[in-house]
């Protein structure tokens, strides 16, 4: 009996050890899964607005949504674990808690907007006169009220959300470091899930997936049939054999420029205000892309001979000033001193490409990235501005890399210097040829009589005779090229997209001048530059799409 009892005891002990080992493995698996989910939750938030919207990107978005579905299934378990842990902790002061410092800052910013906007609305709704009311007609007052009420709803919703996040954070302190770690990990997972749900992140990703579906379906849009045949037989396009491009839908030919224009799906809704003669943009509208024919384009200016192409009196004056400071004349100066700093004039072979009819709007940037970075963002207003900033104002205060990366998510890029300058010259020369002043009217500079103290909505000042809005003025525009600091630093321009090869590439180029510049200084060849990481309220962008394989037959 003793032997049997010992055997039974040994078997029970072994079974107990096996159960303990299984439990340990299960606990370790749960801990590993929790750790993975903590990283996954952070990753879902980080990746949500970096999911590209291009043909073929559906599986990438589907994988994100599958990860979220799995995390949702495990959320109830994490809530129960957090609830049990919380009873062992005590409240922790939040004033210096870095986890909610950014939320507190966002709350204060939105609260300030709400107070200021309510004050302005009260002034407009009051029968008493005020400074802003006296500046506007009755129609503009009604339009301003509509814009301010939309801005109030937007900022109030963000304020309420920030208050909710602060109230829900409720950090706890624990004596046991392991309890503290588990609590913070679980709280982080659930906070990320809450943000995904209540900040509209999941809805935004679903919308991105639907957009990818529309992009892929655009290849079969019937409008392509007429567009392809019209472009093929149009001498302006030199027999361009265009094929349907995913993400673009033909709108028609502009009567002003005689060029074809296309709706870009990923950046927003179809522009309902588009007609062959004009294009009215709202904050919901996507970009309108203009198909520019292939060309041998002249880039740069010269100030030596008025009879030669691209002569510019401003460049000639700059050369004379330089020579005077050096004690030289045009007769005895070395040839390199007679080259404009914006020159030399070079012929560049450009393939057909698309360029946006308007600067990128704040609404388009928000749809692509989920962000609202502009210093003069929606609802801001100031002296000299006839109306508050809306979603149809240009996005600004973004670095070169941030804007280029944002455009890449929607299958777009920035134009090269040659692409940008070719279109700017096209508009300026068309205006001169028709003896119109359309180009000058389209410039929003510091001394322009246009009622706008800073940037205006992207379509408000009309289009030049190439059918493009605000190539000059309003906001300066990043281009995808290095700045040429000296004429001899320019090596060459690549055939196709015209990309410049530059010695000593230090800063990035931006073109077109802005609302803070005098209109006399805003010209197609004006070359400004800044470090790639620079952000300025006068600096935005215009999208482009190069077609490297699309050449005339």
PDB file of N, CA and C in Angstrom, residues 336-402:
ATOM      1  N   UNK A 336      30.805  85.413 -67.550  1.00  0.00           N
ATOM      2  CA  UNK A 336      30.012  84.831 -66.451  1.00  0.00           C
ATOM      3  C   UNK A 336      29.275  85.887 -65.634  1.00  0.00           C
ATOM      4  N   UNK A 337      29.765  87.137 -65.643  1.00  0.00           N
ATOM      5  CA  UNK A 337      29.075  88.196 -64.907  1.00  0.00           C
ATOM      6  C   UNK A 337      27.875  88.741 -65.665  1.00  0.00           C
ATOM      7  N   UNK A 338      27.745  88.372 -66.925  1.00  0.00           N
ATOM      8  CA  UNK A 338      26.601  88.826 -67.713  1.00  0.00           C
ATOM      9  C   UNK A 338      25.459  87.813 -67.704  1.00  0.00           C
ATOM     10  N   UNK A 339      25.611  86.731 -66.921  1.00  0.00           N
ATOM     11  CA  UNK A 339      24.551  85.728 -66.789  1.00  0.00           C
ATOM     12  C   UNK A 339      23.691  86.079 -65.580  1.00  0.00           C
ATOM     13  N   UNK A 340      22.403  86.120 -65.775  1.00  0.00           N
ATOM     14  CA  UNK A 340      21.485  86.417 -64.672  1.00  0.00           C
ATOM     15  C   UNK A 340      21.573  85.342 -63.600  1.00  0.00           C
ATOM     16  N   UNK A 341      21.350  85.754 -62.354  1.00  0.00           N
ATOM     17  CA  UNK A 341      21.325  84.781 -61.256  1.00  0.00           C
ATOM     18  C   UNK A 341      20.171  83.802 -61.400  1.00  0.00           C
ATOM     19  N   UNK A 342      19.172  84.147 -62.234  1.00  0.00           N
ATOM     20  CA  UNK A 342      18.045  83.261 -62.499  1.00  0.00           C
ATOM     21  C   UNK A 342      18.227  82.539 -63.836  1.00  0.00           C
ATOM     22  N   UNK A 343      19.386  82.678 -64.428  1.00  0.00           N
ATOM     23  CA  UNK A 343      19.686  82.043 -65.700  1.00  0.00           C
ATOM     24  C   UNK A 343      20.634  80.881 -65.500  1.00  0.00           C
ATOM     25  N   UNK A 344      21.281  80.448 -66.560  1.00  0.00           N
ATOM     26  CA  UNK A 344      21.138  80.909 -67.934  1.00  0.00           C
ATOM     27  C   UNK A 344      19.878  80.347 -68.587  1.00  0.00           C
ATOM     28  N   UNK A 345      19.569  80.837 -69.803  1.00  0.00           N
ATOM     29  CA  UNK A 345      18.438  80.307 -70.555  1.00  0.00           C
ATOM     30  C   UNK A 345      18.855  78.974 -71.179  1.00  0.00           C
ATOM     31  N   UNK A 346      18.097  77.935 -70.860  1.00  0.00           N
ATOM     32  CA  UNK A 346      18.426  76.584 -71.320  1.00  0.00           C
ATOM     33  C   UNK A 346      17.173  75.958 -71.907  1.00  0.00           C
ATOM     34  N   UNK A 347      17.339  75.253 -73.017  1.00  0.00           N
ATOM     35  CA  UNK A 347      16.219  74.504 -73.594  1.00  0.00           C
ATOM     36  C   UNK A 347      16.163  73.126 -72.949  1.00  0.00           C
ATOM     37  N   UNK A 348      14.984  72.782 -72.432  1.00  0.00           N
ATOM     38  CA  UNK A 348      14.795  71.514 -71.723  1.00  0.00           C
ATOM     39  C   UNK A 348      13.679  70.739 -72.422  1.00  0.00           C
ATOM     40  N   UNK A 349      13.927  69.469 -72.667  1.00  0.00           N
ATOM     41  CA  UNK A 349      12.908  68.623 -73.296  1.00  0.00           C
ATOM     42  C   UNK A 349      12.046  67.985 -72.205  1.00  0.00           C
ATOM     43  N   UNK A 350      10.777  68.383 -72.183  1.00  0.00           N
ATOM     44  CA  UNK A 350       9.842  67.890 -71.166  1.00  0.00           C
ATOM     45  C   UNK A 350       8.833  66.946 -71.800  1.00  0.00           C
ATOM     46  N   UNK A 351       8.616  65.793 -71.158  1.00  0.00           N
ATOM     47  CA  UNK A 351       7.512  64.917 -71.536  1.00  0.00           C
ATOM     48  C   UNK A 351       6.206  65.533 -71.052  1.00  0.00           C
ATOM     49  N   UNK A 352       5.103  65.004 -71.566  1.00  0.00           N
ATOM     50  CA  UNK A 352       3.796  65.434 -71.070  1.00  0.00           C
ATOM     51  C   UNK A 352       3.691  65.136 -69.573  1.00  0.00           C
ATOM     52  N   UNK A 353       3.014  65.991 -68.853  1.00  0.00           N
ATOM     53  CA  UNK A 353       2.848  65.805 -67.414  1.00  0.00           C
ATOM     54  C   UNK A 353       1.585  66.525 -66.949  1.00  0.00           C
ATOM     55  N   UNK A 354       1.153  66.168 -65.759  1.00  0.00           N
ATOM     56  CA  UNK A 354       0.008  66.829 -65.135  1.00  0.00           C
ATOM     57  C   UNK A 354       0.507  67.806 -64.081  1.00  0.00           C
ATOM     58  N   UNK A 355      -0.163  68.939 -63.975  1.00  0.00           N
ATOM     59  CA  UNK A 355       0.102  69.866 -62.886  1.00  0.00           C
ATOM     60  C   UNK A 355      -1.239  70.369 -62.356  1.00  0.00           C
ATOM     61  N   UNK A 356      -1.328  70.584 -61.063  1.00  0.00           N
ATOM     62  CA  UNK A 356      -2.596  70.976 -60.451  1.00  0.00           C
ATOM     63  C   UNK A 356      -3.003  72.376 -60.887  1.00  0.00           C
ATOM     64  N   UNK A 357      -4.276  72.528 -61.139  1.00  0.00           N
ATOM     65  CA  UNK A 357      -4.825  73.822 -61.540  1.00  0.00           C
ATOM     66  C   UNK A 357      -4.780  74.818 -60.396  1.00  0.00           C
ATOM     67  N   UNK A 358      -4.775  74.320 -59.148  1.00  0.00           N
ATOM     68  CA  UNK A 358      -4.775  75.163 -57.955  1.00  0.00           C
ATOM     69  C   UNK A 358      -3.682  74.706 -56.999  1.00  0.00           C
ATOM     70  N   UNK A 359      -3.335  75.575 -56.083  1.00  0.00           N
ATOM     71  CA  UNK A 359      -2.489  75.170 -54.965  1.00  0.00           C
ATOM     72  C   UNK A 359      -3.243  74.141 -54.120  1.00  0.00           C
ATOM     73  N   UNK A 360      -2.498  73.305 -53.428  1.00  0.00           N
ATOM     74  CA  UNK A 360      -3.122  72.293 -52.573  1.00  0.00           C
ATOM     75  C   UNK A 360      -3.857  72.988 -51.433  1.00  0.00           C
ATOM     76  N   UNK A 361      -5.130  72.608 -51.226  1.00  0.00           N
ATOM     77  CA  UNK A 361      -5.933  73.267 -50.200  1.00  0.00           C
ATOM     78  C   UNK A 361      -5.750  72.594 -48.837  1.00  0.00           C
ATOM     79  N   UNK A 362      -6.176  73.308 -47.804  1.00  0.00           N
ATOM     80  CA  UNK A 362      -6.133  72.740 -46.463  1.00  0.00           C
ATOM     81  C   UNK A 362      -7.070  71.548 -46.347  1.00  0.00           C
ATOM     82  N   UNK A 363      -8.203  71.591 -47.050  1.00  0.00           N
ATOM     83  CA  UNK A 363      -9.122  70.455 -47.035  1.00  0.00           C
ATOM     84  C   UNK A 363      -8.523  69.226 -47.683  1.00  0.00           C
ATOM     85  N   UNK A 364      -7.831  69.400 -48.809  1.00  0.00           N
ATOM     86  CA  UNK A 364      -7.207  68.270 -49.486  1.00  0.00           C
ATOM     87  C   UNK A 364      -6.102  67.661 -48.632  1.00  0.00           C
ATOM     88  N   UNK A 365      -5.302  68.514 -47.996  1.00  0.00           N
ATOM     89  CA  UNK A 365      -4.230  68.005 -47.145  1.00  0.00           C
ATOM     90  C   UNK A 365      -4.809  67.224 -45.960  1.00  0.00           C
ATOM     91  N   UNK A 366      -5.884  67.733 -45.388  1.00  0.00           N
ATOM     92  CA  UNK A 366      -6.496  67.050 -44.240  1.00  0.00           C
ATOM     93  C   UNK A 366      -7.054  65.679 -44.643  1.00  0.00           C
ATOM     94  N   UNK A 367      -7.682  65.592 -45.820  1.00  0.00           N
ATOM     95  CA  UNK A 367      -8.219  64.302 -46.250  1.00  0.00           C
ATOM     96  C   UNK A 367      -7.110  63.283 -46.483  1.00  0.00           C
ATOM     97  N   UNK A 368      -5.979  63.730 -46.983  1.00  0.00           N
ATOM     98  CA  UNK A 368      -4.890  62.801 -47.292  1.00  0.00           C
ATOM     99  C   UNK A 368      -4.123  62.402 -46.039  1.00  0.00           C
ATOM    100  N   UNK A 369      -3.918  63.327 -45.114  1.00  0.00           N
ATOM    101  CA  UNK A 369      -3.042  63.069 -43.960  1.00  0.00           C
ATOM    102  C   UNK A 369      -3.757  63.065 -42.614  1.00  0.00           C
ATOM    103  N   UNK A 370      -4.994  63.574 -42.549  1.00  0.00           N
ATOM    104  CA  UNK A 370      -5.675  63.688 -41.266  1.00  0.00           C
ATOM    105  C   UNK A 370      -5.185  64.835 -40.414  1.00  0.00           C
ATOM    106  N   UNK A 371      -4.331  65.697 -40.961  1.00  0.00           N
ATOM    107  CA  UNK A 371      -3.674  66.744 -40.184  1.00  0.00           C
ATOM    108  C   UNK A 371      -4.133  68.125 -40.642  1.00  0.00           C
ATOM    109  N   UNK A 372      -4.041  69.086 -39.733  1.00  0.00           N
ATOM    110  CA  UNK A 372      -4.374  70.483 -40.045  1.00  0.00           C
ATOM    111  C   UNK A 372      -3.225  71.370 -39.566  1.00  0.00           C
ATOM    112  N   UNK A 373      -2.125  71.444 -40.323  1.00  0.00           N
ATOM    113  CA  UNK A 373      -0.911  72.089 -39.829  1.00  0.00           C
ATOM    114  C   UNK A 373      -0.820  73.594 -40.063  1.00  0.00           C
ATOM    115  N   UNK A 374      -1.685  74.155 -40.880  1.00  0.00           N
ATOM    116  CA  UNK A 374      -1.493  75.535 -41.328  1.00  0.00           C
ATOM    117  C   UNK A 374      -1.541  76.528 -40.178  1.00  0.00           C
ATOM    118  N   UNK A 375      -0.597  77.470 -40.181  1.00  0.00           N
ATOM    119  CA  UNK A 375      -0.582  78.517 -39.156  1.00  0.00           C
ATOM    120  C   UNK A 375      -1.824  79.391 -39.264  1.00  0.00           C
ATOM    121  N   UNK A 376      -2.259  79.638 -40.490  1.00  0.00           N
ATOM    122  CA  UNK A 376      -3.496  80.390 -40.710  1.00  0.00           C
ATOM    123  C   UNK A 376      -4.573  79.394 -41.135  1.00  0.00           C
ATOM    124  N   UNK A 377      -4.956  78.554 -40.149  1.00  0.00           N
ATOM    125  CA  UNK A 377      -5.889  77.470 -40.415  1.00  0.00           C
ATOM    126  C   UNK A 377      -7.330  77.925 -40.391  1.00  0.00           C
ATOM    127  N   UNK A 378      -8.223  76.952 -40.550  1.00  0.00           N
ATOM    128  CA  UNK A 378      -9.644  77.235 -40.690  1.00  0.00           C
ATOM    129  C   UNK A 378     -10.151  78.062 -39.511  1.00  0.00           C
ATOM    130  N   UNK A 379     -10.911  79.097 -39.839  1.00  0.00           N
ATOM    131  CA  UNK A 379     -11.518  79.964 -38.829  1.00  0.00           C
ATOM    132  C   UNK A 379     -10.667  81.135 -38.413  1.00  0.00           C
ATOM    133  N   UNK A 380      -9.349  81.138 -38.739  1.00  0.00           N
ATOM    134  CA  UNK A 380      -8.517  82.281 -38.363  1.00  0.00           C
ATOM    135  C   UNK A 380      -8.913  83.485 -39.214  1.00  0.00           C
ATOM    136  N   UNK A 381      -8.794  84.643 -38.595  1.00  0.00           N
ATOM    137  CA  UNK A 381      -9.214  85.881 -39.258  1.00  0.00           C
ATOM    138  C   UNK A 381      -8.340  87.002 -38.724  1.00  0.00           C
ATOM    139  N   UNK A 382      -8.131  88.000 -39.530  1.00  0.00           N
ATOM    140  CA  UNK A 382      -7.313  89.119 -39.089  1.00  0.00           C
ATOM    141  C   UNK A 382      -7.595  90.354 -39.902  1.00  0.00           C
ATOM    142  N   UNK A 383      -7.003  91.444 -39.475  1.00  0.00           N
ATOM    143  CA  UNK A 383      -7.189  92.710 -40.173  1.00  0.00           C
ATOM    144  C   UNK A 383      -6.715  92.572 -41.627  1.00  0.00           C
ATOM    145  N   UNK A 384      -7.529  93.036 -42.538  1.00  0.00           N
ATOM    146  CA  UNK A 384      -7.177  92.974 -43.944  1.00  0.00           C
ATOM    147  C   UNK A 384      -7.714  91.750 -44.655  1.00  0.00           C
ATOM    148  N   UNK A 385      -8.253  90.778 -43.906  1.00  0.00           N
ATOM    149  CA  UNK A 385      -8.847  89.599 -44.517  1.00  0.00           C
ATOM    150  C   UNK A 385     -10.358  89.798 -44.614  1.00  0.00           C
ATOM    151  N   UNK A 386     -10.939  89.733 -45.818  1.00  0.00           N
ATOM    152  CA  UNK A 386     -12.381  89.963 -45.925  1.00  0.00           C
ATOM    153  C   UNK A 386     -13.218  88.854 -45.309  1.00  0.00           C
ATOM    154  N   UNK A 387     -12.672  87.626 -45.245  1.00  0.00           N
ATOM    155  CA  UNK A 387     -13.403  86.489 -44.696  1.00  0.00           C
ATOM    156  C   UNK A 387     -12.446  85.601 -43.912  1.00  0.00           C
ATOM    157  N   UNK A 388     -12.951  84.799 -42.975  1.00  0.00           N
ATOM    158  CA  UNK A 388     -12.078  83.862 -42.260  1.00  0.00           C
ATOM    159  C   UNK A 388     -11.508  82.802 -43.194  1.00  0.00           C
ATOM    160  N   UNK A 389     -10.435  82.171 -42.767  1.00  0.00           N
ATOM    161  CA  UNK A 389      -9.821  81.083 -43.533  1.00  0.00           C
ATOM    162  C   UNK A 389     -10.773  79.891 -43.600  1.00  0.00           C
ATOM    163  N   UNK A 390     -10.872  79.298 -44.775  1.00  0.00           N
ATOM    164  CA  UNK A 390     -11.730  78.127 -44.993  1.00  0.00           C
ATOM    165  C   UNK A 390     -10.873  76.959 -45.461  1.00  0.00           C
ATOM    166  N   UNK A 391     -11.524  75.810 -45.669  1.00  0.00           N
ATOM    167  CA  UNK A 391     -10.814  74.631 -46.155  1.00  0.00           C
ATOM    168  C   UNK A 391     -10.308  74.814 -47.583  1.00  0.00           C
ATOM    169  N   UNK A 392     -10.798  75.829 -48.299  1.00  0.00           N
ATOM    170  CA  UNK A 392     -10.341  76.046 -49.680  1.00  0.00           C
ATOM    171  C   UNK A 392      -9.156  77.002 -49.755  1.00  0.00           C
ATOM    172  N   UNK A 393      -8.623  77.441 -48.621  1.00  0.00           N
ATOM    173  CA  UNK A 393      -7.381  78.214 -48.616  1.00  0.00           C
ATOM    174  C   UNK A 393      -6.203  77.248 -48.781  1.00  0.00           C
ATOM    175  N   UNK A 394      -5.055  77.752 -49.267  1.00  0.00           N
ATOM    176  CA  UNK A 394      -3.916  76.846 -49.469  1.00  0.00           C
ATOM    177  C   UNK A 394      -3.325  76.359 -48.156  1.00  0.00           C
ATOM    178  N   UNK A 395      -2.890  75.108 -48.146  1.00  0.00           N
ATOM    179  CA  UNK A 395      -2.168  74.594 -46.988  1.00  0.00           C
ATOM    180  C   UNK A 395      -0.799  75.256 -46.951  1.00  0.00           C
ATOM    181  N   UNK A 396      -0.293  75.530 -45.766  1.00  0.00           N
ATOM    182  CA  UNK A 396       1.034  76.148 -45.600  1.00  0.00           C
ATOM    183  C   UNK A 396       1.639  75.676 -44.287  1.00  0.00           C
ATOM    184  N   UNK A 397       2.848  76.181 -44.003  1.00  0.00           N
ATOM    185  CA  UNK A 397       3.586  75.812 -42.792  1.00  0.00           C
ATOM    186  C   UNK A 397       3.987  74.339 -42.772  1.00  0.00           C
ATOM    187  N   UNK A 398       4.294  73.808 -43.954  1.00  0.00           N
ATOM    188  CA  UNK A 398       4.731  72.424 -44.065  1.00  0.00           C
ATOM    189  C   UNK A 398       6.104  72.376 -44.717  1.00  0.00           C
ATOM    190  N   UNK A 399       6.951  71.471 -44.236  1.00  0.00           N
ATOM    191  CA  UNK A 399       8.293  71.330 -44.794  1.00  0.00           C
ATOM    192  C   UNK A 399       8.228  70.656 -46.159  1.00  0.00           C
ATOM    193  N   UNK A 400       9.331  70.742 -46.867  1.00  0.00           N
ATOM    194  CA  UNK A 400       9.441  70.107 -48.190  1.00  0.00           C
ATOM    195  C   UNK A 400       9.157  68.610 -48.087  1.00  0.00           C
ATOM    196  N   UNK A 401       9.777  67.925 -47.132  1.00  0.00           N
ATOM    197  CA  UNK A 401       9.623  66.477 -47.030  1.00  0.00           C
ATOM    198  C   UNK A 401       8.210  66.089 -46.616  1.00  0.00           C
ATOM    199  N   UNK A 402       7.601  66.862 -45.706  1.00  0.00           N
ATOM    200  CA  UNK A 402       6.238  66.538 -45.268  1.00  0.00           C
ATOM    201  C   UNK A 402       5.254  66.631 -46.435  1.00  0.00           C
TER     202      UNK A 402
END
